[in-house]
Amino acid sequence: MEIIFSGIQPSGSLTLGNYLGALKNFIPFQDTAECYYCIVNQHAITMPQPSNLLHERTRNLAALYIAAGLDPKKATIFVQSEVPEHALLGWMMICSAYVGEMERMTQYKSKAQKAEKKEGFIPLGLLTYPPLMAADILLYQATLVPVGEDQTQHMEITRDLAERFNRKYGEVFTLPKMWSPEGGARVMSLQEPTSKMSKSDDNEWATIHMLDTADVIVKKIKRAVTDSLGHVHYDKENQPGVSNLMSIHAAISGKTFEEIEKMYEGQGYGVFKKDVADLVVEEMTPVLQRYEELTGSPELDEILDEGAAKAHEKAKVTYDKAIHAMGLYRK
Ligand code: AQP
């Protein structure tokens, strides 16, 4: 049986990118695999977070996991900081990693640049993000990790770190494979369609949030940057805006790009954008309804308490093996 691990940071309000690239794809695995879905709040603090917001977003993200269709009876849902083995193995992974390979990570380079501009400094946690991510995955001996395409480099480094550890200290970790969806692997900004849609983007028009109202979603898609060519055609280089909207359409409708091109032949962008907006609204409305029922409920805490206990049980087994292999124990 496959073992699945994945997580999302409570670093802002979840985007359509997080949903199509990750969360939506978590759901089917819970029927066939052993699944661990984590709210990675220790990753979120690699960038400064207001503490009240971080606390609130952690709970909200858990509610969103469940509202989107994760079933706590089938999957283990938990908060990263409530399972101490993540930080403990994370440190061991940091000590197995090299500064040079961390500095080569494109996410580090782009986030470091943003942090320096915004905060005037680069948090060290940004550099050590990948070894912590490796620890998250390796603790559960995950075989498959459903993530968006932007995580490719981090998945490669996870495998490298696991291999390096196994070679040096003996076979402890399973080497995980990455799994990405075809259509929603990378949802781009609506205003700058050559950059990834991100929850920390300051431009509100660039990002569709999962909790946006129908009205707002329609307005944002109407304003999405396209081009002057006027035909719905998939060409990421020359029509990045239209291609992005086509990817969103395809990820929700299940249609191929050729089918979408045919549907809008000779129609310009108005009808196409309206249909994309309708699809997104239709997909998000039931999620939003379930989310509102769940957020203040005590049921959420019970689910997360149980999830943390189950995750801890599994994580401890791997952690014990790892410290014994490394000699990091006394008795
Ligand atoms: N635009 C995207 N398209 C497809 N997948 C995406 N993911 C994120 N953005 C897109 C996927 O969502 C999962 C969780 O991401 P994360 O929260 O751990 O961090 P991130 O990739 O850094 O996401 P953001 O939205 O860009 O967050 P901030 O702004 O805080 O850095 C991952 O599987 C990711 O691939």
XYZ file of N, CA and C in Angstrom, residues 21-112:
276
model
N -3.267 22.482 -7.274
C -1.945 21.843 -7.318
C -1.769 20.816 -6.213
N -2.470 21.001 -5.090
C -2.237 20.102 -3.955
C -3.543 19.557 -3.366
N -4.258 20.385 -2.631
C -5.374 19.900 -1.804
C -6.389 19.013 -2.530
N -6.834 19.434 -3.699
C -7.829 18.645 -4.443
C -7.317 17.222 -4.709
N -6.007 17.131 -4.917
C -5.428 15.822 -5.258
C -5.148 14.951 -4.033
N -5.239 15.559 -2.844
C -5.053 14.752 -1.628
C -6.217 13.763 -1.483
N -7.404 14.213 -1.921
C -8.648 13.507 -1.585
C -8.685 12.043 -2.097
N -8.485 11.797 -3.405
C -8.648 10.417 -3.880
C -7.729 9.402 -3.199
N -6.537 9.852 -2.775
C -5.589 8.911 -2.158
C -6.122 8.292 -0.872
N -7.015 9.039 -0.180
C -7.433 8.540 1.139
C -8.228 7.228 1.054
N -8.723 6.892 -0.148
C -9.493 5.645 -0.285
C -8.608 4.441 -0.564
N -7.371 4.685 -0.985
C -6.547 3.546 -1.384
C -5.213 3.469 -0.649
N -4.862 4.532 0.100
C -3.509 4.576 0.680
C -3.555 4.996 2.145
N -2.392 4.830 2.813
C -2.270 5.318 4.200
C -1.822 6.781 4.088
N -2.676 7.714 4.523
C -2.400 9.131 4.223
C -2.128 9.976 5.460
N -1.122 10.832 5.352
C -0.792 11.806 6.395
C -0.816 13.187 5.760
N -1.755 14.032 6.201
C -1.849 15.389 5.661
C -1.630 16.380 6.801
N -0.615 17.200 6.599
C -0.092 18.016 7.685
C -0.326 19.506 7.405
N -0.541 20.245 8.478
C -0.590 21.714 8.362
C 0.796 22.156 8.803
N 1.625 22.559 7.838
C 3.053 22.730 8.146
C 3.330 24.144 8.683
N 2.970 24.339 9.953
C 3.127 25.678 10.550
C 4.589 26.013 10.843
N 5.443 24.985 11.003
C 6.865 25.296 11.226
C 7.539 25.757 9.925
N 6.971 25.360 8.796
C 7.460 25.910 7.529
C 6.994 27.352 7.362
N 5.779 27.613 7.842
C 5.238 28.973 7.681
C 6.127 30.004 8.371
N 6.745 29.623 9.526
C 7.551 30.621 10.248
C 8.929 30.848 9.634
N 9.192 30.227 8.480
C 10.443 30.564 7.786
C 10.365 32.000 7.243
N 9.150 32.542 7.214
C 8.951 33.979 6.939
C 8.211 34.537 8.155
N 8.476 35.802 8.542
C 7.804 36.333 9.734
C 6.285 36.252 9.598
N 5.611 35.773 10.660
C 4.145 35.659 10.664
C 3.615 36.334 11.926
N 2.593 37.165 11.810
C 1.968 37.693 13.032
C 1.384 36.526 13.833
N 1.701 36.432 15.156
C 1.373 35.212 15.896
C -0.127 34.938 15.960
N -0.945 35.984 16.112
C -2.391 35.728 16.187
C -2.911 35.178 14.860
N -2.356 35.691 13.770
C -2.789 35.217 12.443
C -2.340 33.781 12.195
N -1.118 33.466 12.623
C -0.602 32.110 12.393
C -1.485 31.089 13.115
N -1.845 31.414 14.349
C -2.707 30.540 15.152
C -4.055 30.357 14.437
N -4.633 31.462 14.015
C -5.957 31.429 13.363
C -5.903 30.656 12.040
N -4.859 30.925 11.269
C -4.755 30.281 9.947
C -4.493 28.779 10.055
N -3.829 28.383 11.149
C -3.548 26.954 11.337
C -4.871 26.208 11.480
N -5.739 26.726 12.336
C -7.076 26.111 12.512
C -7.880 26.181 11.217
N -7.840 27.348 10.585
C -8.635 27.529 9.359
C -8.194 26.570 8.254
N -6.885 26.357 8.189
C -6.385 25.452 7.148
C -6.863 24.022 7.406
N -6.882 23.637 8.682
C -7.383 22.298 9.026
C -8.848 22.184 8.610
N -9.616 23.233 8.875
C -11.043 23.222 8.495
C -11.185 23.129 6.973
N -10.295 23.802 6.284
C -10.351 23.794 4.817
C -10.003 22.409 4.258
N -9.041 21.733 4.885
C -8.688 20.367 4.471
C -9.957 19.506 4.481
N -10.678 19.613 5.594
C -11.852 18.748 5.773
C -12.985 19.210 4.846
N -13.156 20.533 4.744
C -14.216 21.067 3.868
C -13.981 20.653 2.415
N -12.722 20.540 2.022
C -12.419 20.169 0.627
C -12.651 18.678 0.381
N -12.821 17.908 1.472
C -13.158 16.490 1.261
C -12.273 15.504 1.991
N -11.293 15.979 2.763
C -10.491 15.009 3.525
C -11.335 14.470 4.677
N -11.266 13.161 4.872
C -12.078 12.519 5.892
C -11.157 12.036 7.012
N -11.296 12.612 8.207
C -10.393 12.227 9.308
C -10.480 10.753 9.686
N -11.526 10.067 9.236
C -11.601 8.618 9.510
C -10.689 7.850 8.560
N -10.394 8.470 7.421
C -9.568 7.774 6.424
C -8.126 8.284 6.415
N -7.950 9.580 6.689
C -6.601 10.169 6.598
C -6.229 10.788 7.937
N -4.944 10.793 8.241
C -4.469 11.430 9.474
C -4.186 12.902 9.179
N -4.935 13.769 9.865
C -4.803 15.223 9.636
C -4.230 15.824 10.918
N -3.132 16.545 10.803
C -2.484 17.039 12.034
C -1.633 18.275 11.782
N -1.251 18.909 12.903
C -0.438 20.127 12.852
C 1.022 19.752 13.128
N 1.895 20.208 12.260
C 3.323 19.833 12.312
C 3.948 20.070 13.693
N 3.725 21.238 14.284
C 4.412 21.566 15.550
C 3.921 20.696 16.708
N 2.822 19.942 16.514
C 2.315 19.085 17.580
C 2.939 17.685 17.547
N 3.801 17.456 16.572
C 4.533 16.183 16.503
C 6.027 16.549 16.527
N 6.658 16.521 17.717
C 8.005 17.084 17.877
C 9.064 16.431 16.984
N 8.817 15.192 16.535
C 9.814 14.506 15.694
C 10.123 15.266 14.408
N 9.191 16.109 13.944
C 9.468 16.866 12.710
C 10.681 17.784 12.899
N 10.651 18.557 13.991
C 11.766 19.483 14.226
C 13.041 18.701 14.580
N 12.859 17.592 15.327
C 14.030 16.820 15.755
C 14.743 16.175 14.568
N 13.965 15.504 13.704
C 14.599 14.896 12.523
C 15.031 15.998 11.551
N 14.278 17.094 11.559
C 14.640 18.242 10.705
C 16.064 18.692 10.991
N 16.415 18.753 12.273
C 17.780 19.176 12.635
C 18.824 18.176 12.104
N 18.490 16.877 12.213
C 19.419 15.852 11.710
C 19.586 15.978 10.194
N 18.495 16.327 9.515
C 18.569 16.513 8.058
C 19.373 17.769 7.708
N 19.207 18.821 8.516
C 19.986 20.057 8.294
C 21.475 19.723 8.398
N 21.809 18.887 9.387
C 23.217 18.538 9.587
C 23.746 17.603 8.504
N 22.839 16.995 7.738
C 23.269 16.126 6.632
C 23.332 16.895 5.318
N 22.830 18.128 5.324
C 22.747 18.900 4.067
C 23.960 19.818 3.908
N 24.189 20.280 2.682
C 25.313 21.180 2.405
C 24.791 22.578 2.078
N 25.514 23.596 2.513
C 25.092 24.983 2.259
C 24.931 25.226 0.756
N 25.898 24.722 -0.037
C 25.874 24.975 -1.496
C 24.598 24.480 -2.144
N 24.178 23.252 -1.776
C 22.970 22.699 -2.428
C 21.720 23.437 -1.982
N 21.731 23.951 -0.745
C 20.568 24.717 -0.265
C 20.491 26.068 -0.992
N 21.658 26.684 -1.191
C 21.683 28.001 -1.855
C 21.258 27.918 -3.316
N 21.309 26.704 -3.877
C 20.918 26.548 -5.288
C 19.408 26.412 -5.479
N 18.662 26.251 -4.398
C 17.206 26.050 -4.511
C 16.544 27.318 -5.066
N 15.759 27.164 -6.120
C 15.157 28.372 -6.723
C 14.143 29.021 -5.780
N 13.425 28.199 -4.993
C 12.468 28.813 -4.055
C 13.211 29.660 -3.021
N 14.363 29.150 -2.555
C 15.152 29.928 -1.594
C 15.560 31.258 -2.226
N 16.062 31.175 -3.480
C 16.562 32.398 -4.119
C 15.443 33.426 -4.259
N 14.252 32.973 -4.703
C 13.203 33.961 -4.921
C 12.618 34.461 -3.597
N 12.466 33.564 -2.610
C 11.915 34.026 -1.332
C 12.918 34.902 -0.575
N 14.215 34.573 -0.706
C 15.246 35.368 -0.029
C 15.247 36.792 -0.585
